[in-house]
PDB file of C-alpha atoms in Angstrom:
ATOM      1  CA  UNK E   1     298.817-118.237 -66.418  1.00 49.00           C
ATOM      2  CA  UNK E   2     298.262-119.032 -62.681  1.00 54.00           C
ATOM      3  CA  UNK E   3     297.569-115.977 -60.592  1.00 61.00           C
ATOM      4  CA  UNK E   4     300.073-115.566 -57.789  1.00 69.00           C
ATOM      5  CA  UNK E   5     298.305-113.451 -55.810  1.00 69.00           C
ATOM      6  CA  UNK E   6     294.796-113.370 -55.534  1.00 72.00           C
ATOM      7  CA  UNK E   7     292.780-110.589 -56.631  1.00 77.00           C
ATOM      8  CA  UNK E   8     290.974-108.241 -54.027  1.00 80.00           C
ATOM      9  CA  UNK E   9     287.864-107.297 -56.428  1.00 78.00           C
ATOM     10  CA  UNK E  10     286.907-110.793 -55.699  1.00 83.00           C
ATOM     11  CA  UNK E  11     283.610-111.890 -54.276  1.00 82.00           C
ATOM     12  CA  UNK E  12     283.584-114.271 -51.313  1.00 82.00           C
ATOM     13  CA  UNK E  13     281.778-117.638 -51.665  1.00 76.00           C
ATOM     14  CA  UNK E  14     278.896-116.143 -49.561  1.00 80.00           C
ATOM     15  CA  UNK E  15     275.633-117.511 -50.553  1.00 74.00           C
ATOM     16  CA  UNK E  16     272.454-115.838 -49.485  1.00 76.00           C
ATOM     17  CA  UNK E  17     270.218-118.476 -47.958  1.00 71.00           C
ATOM     18  CA  UNK E  18     267.427-116.397 -48.428  1.00 75.00           C
ATOM     19  CA  UNK E  19     268.247-115.580 -52.342  1.00 75.00           C
ATOM     20  CA  UNK E  20     266.790-118.143 -54.878  1.00 79.00           C
ATOM     21  CA  UNK E  21     269.297-118.270 -57.361  1.00 82.00           C
ATOM     22  CA  UNK E  22     271.867-120.990 -58.368  1.00 85.00           C
ATOM     23  CA  UNK E  23     274.981-120.680 -57.930  1.00 86.00           C
ATOM     24  CA  UNK E  24     275.659-119.665 -62.105  1.00 89.00           C
ATOM     25  CA  UNK E  25     272.857-117.224 -61.863  1.00 90.00           C
ATOM     26  CA  UNK E  26     274.453-115.812 -58.094  1.00 89.00           C
ATOM     27  CA  UNK E  27     277.948-115.307 -60.084  1.00 89.00           C
ATOM     28  CA  UNK E  28     275.918-112.998 -63.345  1.00 92.00           C
ATOM     29  CA  UNK E  29     274.661-111.215 -61.005  1.00 91.00           C
ATOM     30  CA  UNK E  30     277.784-110.473 -58.931  1.00 93.00           C
ATOM     31  CA  UNK E  31     279.544-109.494 -62.433  1.00 94.00           C
ATOM     32  CA  UNK E  32     277.542-106.756 -62.732  1.00 94.00           C
ATOM     33  CA  UNK E  33     276.932-105.459 -59.319  1.00 95.00           C
ATOM     34  CA  UNK E  34     276.705-102.143 -57.951  1.00 96.00           C
ATOM     35  CA  UNK E  35     275.792-103.000 -54.718  1.00 97.00           C
ATOM     36  CA  UNK E  36     278.470-103.738 -51.776  1.00 97.00           C
ATOM     37  CA  UNK E  37     277.312-105.745 -48.525  1.00 96.00           C
ATOM     38  CA  UNK E  38     279.720-103.590 -45.630  1.00 97.00           C
ATOM     39  CA  UNK E  39     280.307-106.115 -42.608  1.00 95.00           C
ATOM     40  CA  UNK E  40     282.219-105.610 -38.873  1.00 95.00           C
ATOM     41  CA  UNK E  41     281.003-102.097 -38.195  1.00 96.00           C
ATOM     42  CA  UNK E  42     280.871-100.659 -35.043  1.00 96.00           C
ATOM     43  CA  UNK E  43     277.394-100.222 -33.772  1.00 95.00           C
ATOM     44  CA  UNK E  44     278.157 -96.431 -33.348  1.00 96.00           C
ATOM     45  CA  UNK E  45     279.426 -95.843 -36.560  1.00 97.00           C
ATOM     46  CA  UNK E  46     276.955 -93.821 -38.432  1.00 97.00           C
ATOM     47  CA  UNK E  47     275.979 -93.261 -41.748  1.00 97.00           C
ATOM     48  CA  UNK E  48     277.754 -90.050 -42.634  1.00 97.00           C
ATOM     49  CA  UNK E  49     281.181 -91.647 -41.795  1.00 97.00           C
ATOM     50  CA  UNK E  50     280.467 -94.653 -43.701  1.00 98.00           C
ATOM     51  CA  UNK E  51     279.442 -92.424 -46.640  1.00 97.00           C
ATOM     52  CA  UNK E  52     282.534 -90.306 -46.105  1.00 97.00           C
ATOM     53  CA  UNK E  53     284.782 -93.149 -46.785  1.00 97.00           C
ATOM     54  CA  UNK E  54     283.034 -94.891 -49.264  1.00 97.00           C
ATOM     55  CA  UNK E  55     282.890 -91.508 -51.402  1.00 96.00           C
ATOM     56  CA  UNK E  56     285.957 -91.371 -51.999  1.00 95.00           C
ATOM     57  CA  UNK E  57     285.867 -94.628 -54.630  1.00 95.00           C
ATOM     58  CA  UNK E  58     283.248 -92.880 -56.108  1.00 93.00           C
ATOM     59  CA  UNK E  59     283.518 -91.162 -59.678  1.00 89.00           C
ATOM     60  CA  UNK E  60     280.951 -88.408 -59.902  1.00 88.00           C
ATOM     61  CA  UNK E  61     282.253 -86.415 -62.441  1.00 87.00           C
ATOM     62  CA  UNK E  62     281.428 -89.707 -64.773  1.00 85.00           C
ATOM     63  CA  UNK E  63     278.008 -89.618 -63.222  1.00 86.00           C
ATOM     64  CA  UNK E  64     278.823 -92.284 -60.556  1.00 91.00           C
ATOM     65  CA  UNK E  65     279.157 -91.780 -56.584  1.00 95.00           C
ATOM     66  CA  UNK E  66     277.459 -93.256 -53.915  1.00 97.00           C
ATOM     67  CA  UNK E  67     273.833 -93.907 -54.385  1.00 96.00           C
ATOM     68  CA  UNK E  68     272.607 -94.685 -51.050  1.00 97.00           C
ATOM     69  CA  UNK E  69     273.105 -96.615 -48.170  1.00 98.00           C
ATOM     70  CA  UNK E  70     271.509 -98.793 -46.124  1.00 97.00           C
ATOM     71  CA  UNK E  71     271.914 -99.244 -42.216  1.00 98.00           C
ATOM     72  CA  UNK E  72     271.663-102.759 -41.211  1.00 96.00           C
ATOM     73  CA  UNK E  73     269.229-102.605 -37.923  1.00 97.00           C
ATOM     74  CA  UNK E  74     268.373-105.352 -35.124  1.00 94.00           C
ATOM     75  CA  UNK E  75     264.829-106.845 -35.632  1.00 94.00           C
ATOM     76  CA  UNK E  76     263.695-105.897 -32.409  1.00 94.00           C
ATOM     77  CA  UNK E  77     265.227-102.675 -31.286  1.00 94.00           C
ATOM     78  CA  UNK E  78     265.796-101.045 -34.724  1.00 96.00           C
ATOM     79  CA  UNK E  79     269.211-100.089 -34.008  1.00 95.00           C
ATOM     80  CA  UNK E  80     272.545-100.250 -35.715  1.00 95.00           C
ATOM     81  CA  UNK E  81     274.009-103.859 -35.393  1.00 94.00           C
ATOM     82  CA  UNK E  82     277.134-103.721 -37.295  1.00 94.00           C
ATOM     83  CA  UNK E  83     276.533-103.498 -41.385  1.00 96.00           C
ATOM     84  CA  UNK E  84     275.468-101.655 -44.294  1.00 97.00           C
ATOM     85  CA  UNK E  85     274.842-102.161 -47.647  1.00 98.00           C
ATOM     86  CA  UNK E  86     276.645 -99.322 -49.890  1.00 98.00           C
ATOM     87  CA  UNK E  87     275.064 -98.710 -53.193  1.00 97.00           C
ATOM     88  CA  UNK E  88     277.238 -97.277 -56.493  1.00 97.00           C
ATOM     89  CA  UNK E  89     275.445 -96.031 -59.805  1.00 96.00           C
ATOM     90  CA  UNK E  90     278.643 -98.758 -61.642  1.00 96.00           C
ATOM     91  CA  UNK E  91     279.954-101.732 -61.136  1.00 96.00           C
ATOM     92  CA  UNK E  92     283.761-100.745 -61.286  1.00 95.00           C
ATOM     93  CA  UNK E  93     283.080 -98.070 -58.319  1.00 96.00           C
ATOM     94  CA  UNK E  94     281.724-101.432 -56.374  1.00 96.00           C
ATOM     95  CA  UNK E  95     284.975-103.180 -57.427  1.00 96.00           C
ATOM     96  CA  UNK E  96     286.854 -99.835 -56.750  1.00 96.00           C
ATOM     97  CA  UNK E  97     285.934 -99.956 -52.775  1.00 96.00           C
ATOM     98  CA  UNK E  98     286.619-103.859 -52.616  1.00 95.00           C
ATOM     99  CA  UNK E  99     290.328-103.167 -53.829  1.00 95.00           C
ATOM    100  CA  UNK E 100     291.047 -99.778 -51.932  1.00 96.00           C
ATOM    101  CA  UNK E 101     288.320 -99.844 -49.243  1.00 96.00           C
ATOM    102  CA  UNK E 102     287.981-103.540 -47.728  1.00 95.00           C
ATOM    103  CA  UNK E 103     290.601-104.428 -45.132  1.00 95.00           C
ATOM    104  CA  UNK E 104     290.957-100.692 -43.773  1.00 96.00           C
ATOM    105  CA  UNK E 105     289.924 -99.324 -40.388  1.00 96.00           C
ATOM    106  CA  UNK E 106     286.665 -97.055 -39.784  1.00 96.00           C
ATOM    107  CA  UNK E 107     286.131 -96.278 -35.924  1.00 93.00           C
ATOM    108  CA  UNK E 108     288.903 -98.301 -35.355  1.00 92.00           C
ATOM    109  CA  UNK E 109     287.747-101.884 -36.433  1.00 95.00           C
ATOM    110  CA  UNK E 110     289.091-103.378 -39.791  1.00 96.00           C
ATOM    111  CA  UNK E 111     285.498-103.065 -42.114  1.00 97.00           C
ATOM    112  CA  UNK E 112     284.927-106.233 -44.671  1.00 95.00           C
ATOM    113  CA  UNK E 113     283.606-105.173 -48.064  1.00 96.00           C
ATOM    114  CA  UNK E 114     281.874-108.203 -50.721  1.00 95.00           C
ATOM    115  CA  UNK E 115     279.619-108.151 -53.409  1.00 95.00           C
ATOM    116  CA  UNK E 116     276.322-108.258 -52.844  1.00 95.00           C
ATOM    117  CA  UNK E 117     273.174-109.603 -55.183  1.00 92.00           C
ATOM    118  CA  UNK E 118     271.426-106.294 -54.886  1.00 91.00           C
ATOM    119  CA  UNK E 119     269.501-104.956 -51.746  1.00 93.00           C
ATOM    120  CA  UNK E 120     265.648-105.928 -51.274  1.00 91.00           C
ATOM    121  CA  UNK E 121     263.364-104.805 -48.678  1.00 93.00           C
ATOM    122  CA  UNK E 122     263.906-106.759 -45.050  1.00 92.00           C
ATOM    123  CA  UNK E 123     267.258-107.608 -46.171  1.00 92.00           C
ATOM    124  CA  UNK E 124     268.483-104.781 -43.606  1.00 94.00           C
ATOM    125  CA  UNK E 125     267.566-106.539 -40.155  1.00 95.00           C
ATOM    126  CA  UNK E 126     269.794-109.015 -38.540  1.00 91.00           C
ATOM    127  CA  UNK E 127     268.684-112.965 -38.812  1.00 89.00           C
ATOM    128  CA  UNK E 128     270.138-113.704 -35.270  1.00 87.00           C
ATOM    129  CA  UNK E 129     267.501-114.960 -32.412  1.00 86.00           C
ATOM    130  CA  UNK E 130     268.172-111.933 -30.436  1.00 87.00           C
ATOM    131  CA  UNK E 131     267.578-109.770 -33.427  1.00 88.00           C
ATOM    132  CA  UNK E 132     271.266-108.684 -34.184  1.00 87.00           C
ATOM    133  CA  UNK E 133     273.317-110.799 -36.663  1.00 88.00           C
ATOM    134  CA  UNK E 134     274.205-114.179 -36.373  1.00 86.00           C
ATOM    135  CA  UNK E 135     277.842-113.749 -35.953  1.00 85.00           C
ATOM    136  CA  UNK E 136     277.035-111.990 -32.588  1.00 85.00           C
ATOM    137  CA  UNK E 137     274.823-114.531 -31.377  1.00 86.00           C
ATOM    138  CA  UNK E 138     277.419-117.379 -30.970  1.00 84.00           C
ATOM    139  CA  UNK E 139     280.494-114.534 -29.896  1.00 83.00           C
ATOM    140  CA  UNK E 140     282.275-115.359 -26.765  1.00 84.00           C
ATOM    141  CA  UNK E 141     284.386-112.512 -26.416  1.00 86.00           C
ATOM    142  CA  UNK E 142     283.878-109.370 -25.288  1.00 88.00           C
ATOM    143  CA  UNK E 143     283.444-106.656 -28.230  1.00 86.00           C
ATOM    144  CA  UNK E 144     282.402-103.019 -27.005  1.00 89.00           C
ATOM    145  CA  UNK E 145     282.135-101.918 -30.038  1.00 88.00           C
ATOM    146  CA  UNK E 146     279.360-104.593 -30.866  1.00 89.00           C
ATOM    147  CA  UNK E 147     277.171-104.170 -27.740  1.00 83.00           C
ATOM    148  CA  UNK E 148     279.592-106.476 -25.186  1.00 84.00           C
ATOM    149  CA  UNK E 149     279.939-109.730 -25.093  1.00 81.00           C
ATOM    150  CA  UNK E 150     277.864-112.222 -27.438  1.00 71.00           C
ATOM    151  CA  UNK E 151     273.815-112.619 -27.502  1.00 66.00           C
ATOM    152  CA  UNK E 152     274.073-116.328 -25.941  1.00 71.00           C
ATOM    153  CA  UNK E 153     276.455-115.059 -23.130  1.00 70.00           C
ATOM    154  CA  UNK E 154     274.473-112.054 -22.464  1.00 66.00           C
ATOM    155  CA  UNK E 155     271.417-114.715 -21.530  1.00 69.00           C
ATOM    156  CA  UNK E 156     273.764-116.471 -19.760  1.00 72.00           C
ATOM    157  CA  UNK E 157     274.727-113.978 -17.577  1.00 68.00           C
ATOM    158  CA  UNK E 158     271.077-112.834 -17.181  1.00 74.00           C
ATOM    159  CA  UNK E 159     269.853-116.166 -15.886  1.00 76.00           C
ATOM    160  CA  UNK E 160     273.121-116.355 -13.361  1.00 77.00           C
ATOM    161  CA  UNK E 161     272.315-112.996 -11.762  1.00 82.00           C
ATOM    162  CA  UNK E 162     268.474-113.872 -11.433  1.00 82.00           C
ATOM    163  CA  UNK E 163     269.313-117.349  -9.568  1.00 82.00           C
ATOM    164  CA  UNK E 164     271.782-115.195  -7.681  1.00 81.00           C
ATOM    165  CA  UNK E 165     268.909-112.642  -6.663  1.00 84.00           C
ATOM    166  CA  UNK E 166     266.569-115.611  -5.851  1.00 81.00           C
ATOM    167  CA  UNK E 167     268.891-116.912  -3.321  1.00 81.00           C
ATOM    168  CA  UNK E 168     269.425-113.592  -1.969  1.00 83.00           C
ATOM    169  CA  UNK E 169     265.787-112.948  -1.620  1.00 81.00           C
ATOM    170  CA  UNK E 170     265.213-116.484   0.032  1.00 78.00           C
ATOM    171  CA  UNK E 171     267.345-115.546   2.435  1.00 79.00           C
ATOM    172  CA  UNK E 172     266.483-112.396   3.724  1.00 79.00           C
ATOM    173  CA  UNK E 173     262.713-114.206   3.973  1.00 72.00           C
ATOM    174  CA  UNK E 174     264.265-116.498   6.065  1.00 68.00           C
ATOM    175  CA  UNK E 175     265.843-113.836   8.604  1.00 62.00           C
ATOM    176  CA  UNK E 176     263.091-111.907   8.819  1.00 60.00           C
ATOM    177  CA  UNK E 177     260.116-114.114   9.545  1.00 59.00           C
ATOM    178  CA  UNK E 178     262.043-117.370  10.414  1.00 57.00           C
ATOM    179  CA  UNK E 179     263.979-117.940  13.933  1.00 53.00           C
ATOM    180  CA  UNK E 180     261.681-119.246  16.216  1.00 53.00           C
ATOM    181  CA  UNK E 181     263.440-121.315  18.016  1.00 53.00           C
ATOM    182  CA  UNK E 182     266.057-118.917  19.289  1.00 49.00           C
ATOM    183  CA  UNK E 183     263.393-116.276  20.332  1.00 53.00           C
ATOM    184  CA  UNK E 184     262.295-119.085  22.791  1.00 53.00           C
ATOM    185  CA  UNK E 185     265.512-119.513  24.312  1.00 52.00           C
ATOM    186  CA  UNK E 186     266.259-116.008  24.522  1.00 55.00           C
ATOM    187  CA  UNK E 187     263.166-114.803  25.687  1.00 54.00           C
ATOM    188  CA  UNK E 188     263.200-113.537  29.437  1.00 58.00           C
ATOM    189  CA  UNK E 189     261.662-116.032  32.240  1.00 56.00           C
ATOM    190  CA  UNK E 190     258.110-115.744  33.197  1.00 55.00           C
ATOM    191  CA  UNK E 191     257.530-113.765  35.963  1.00 50.00           C
ATOM    192  CA  UNK E 192     256.335-115.619  39.225  1.00 49.00           C
ATOM    193  CA  UNK E 193     256.729-114.903  43.010  1.00 51.00           C
ATOM    194  CA  UNK E 194     259.245-117.225  44.738  1.00 53.00           C
ATOM    195  CA  UNK E 195     258.701-119.179  48.106  1.00 56.00           C
ATOM    196  CA  UNK E 196     261.559-119.562  50.650  1.00 59.00           C
ATOM    197  CA  UNK E 197     262.473-123.419  51.117  1.00 58.00           C
ATOM    198  CA  UNK E 198     261.783-124.570  55.124  1.00 62.00           C
ATOM    199  CA  UNK E 199     264.631-125.199  57.304  1.00 60.00           C
ATOM    200  CA  UNK E 200     264.893-127.403  60.240  1.00 61.00           C
ATOM    201  CA  UNK E 201     264.408-124.534  62.012  1.00 63.00           C
ATOM    202  CA  UNK E 202     260.789-124.027  60.611  1.00 60.00           C
ATOM    203  CA  UNK E 203     260.192-128.065  61.459  1.00 61.00           C
ATOM    204  CA  UNK E 204     261.033-127.317  65.350  1.00 59.00           C
ATOM    205  CA  UNK E 205     258.836-124.048  65.617  1.00 60.00           C
ATOM    206  CA  UNK E 206     256.168-125.350  63.982  1.00 60.00           C
ATOM    207  CA  UNK E 207     256.158-128.662  66.462  1.00 56.00           C
ATOM    208  CA  UNK E 208     256.500-126.439  69.572  1.00 60.00           C
ATOM    209  CA  UNK E 209     253.751-124.295  68.256  1.00 60.00           C
ATOM    210  CA  UNK E 210     251.347-127.557  68.415  1.00 56.00           C
ATOM    211  CA  UNK E 211     252.427-128.577  72.118  1.00 55.00           C
ATOM    212  CA  UNK E 212     251.413-124.938  72.538  1.00 55.00           C
ATOM    213  CA  UNK E 213     248.106-125.348  71.206  1.00 51.00           C
ATOM    214  CA  UNK E 214     246.680-128.709  72.708  1.00 53.00           C
ATOM    215  CA  UNK E 215     248.174-127.675  76.525  1.00 52.00           C
ATOM    216  CA  UNK E 216     245.575-124.819  76.125  1.00 52.00           C
ATOM    217  CA  UNK E 217     242.461-126.912  74.516  1.00 52.00           C
ATOM    218  CA  UNK E 218     240.223-127.976  77.622  1.00 51.00           C
ATOM    219  CA  UNK E 219     240.386-131.597  78.985  1.00 50.00           C
ATOM    220  CA  UNK E 220     236.800-133.431  78.176  1.00 46.00           C
ATOM    221  CA  UNK E 221     237.614-135.687  81.319  1.00 45.00           C
ATOM    222  CA  UNK E 222     237.789-132.651  83.294  1.00 42.00           C
ATOM    223  CA  UNK E 223     234.389-130.899  82.675  1.00 41.00           C
ATOM    224  CA  UNK E 224     232.443-133.896  83.586  1.00 43.00           C
ATOM    225  CA  UNK E 225     234.154-134.286  86.710  1.00 39.00           C
TER     226      UNK E 225
END
């Protein structure tokens, strides 16, 4: 009989690219896995908050409950980057979490749960180019719960600011060291002695003085006589 509504405890079609198992083997492992992958967490959600939520699907009286929580970390900064692994003691508890917790809100974010093959050392680190998750590498929207803009958008913004700062520094350098032309134009004139031009009266006075000088000179012919 066909299912009208998809079961909430079915694993997704996700396949870990680093897991060296085929699809059939993966399905066999998931059919008895007690590990959950939890995604879309806020970077600020703590391990204590996650434990409080996921213990609601545990069965301590039957020897179950949350075994451990492994927080996902940025590969470079070693800070939370929005995912974790939750290990239960039984497969039934993991299925119950997929039914009743996946799709609910934690820290005002809708979290997603999926059955996982099992935690291995090194899987707690993000695989994105910038150290976080791949989904945050290409994200174009602003998400305050996941570090703001996506990694590529942040790199583009940093490059834009660097170019603006370089142009601003070049403009300041030109204003401080350049400007030789306007300095010469606005420089005060060199001080120098100014002479008054000759007038017609000066020329006439000079002529009279010349005549007087000639009259005062002795006549060479008179001396011989």
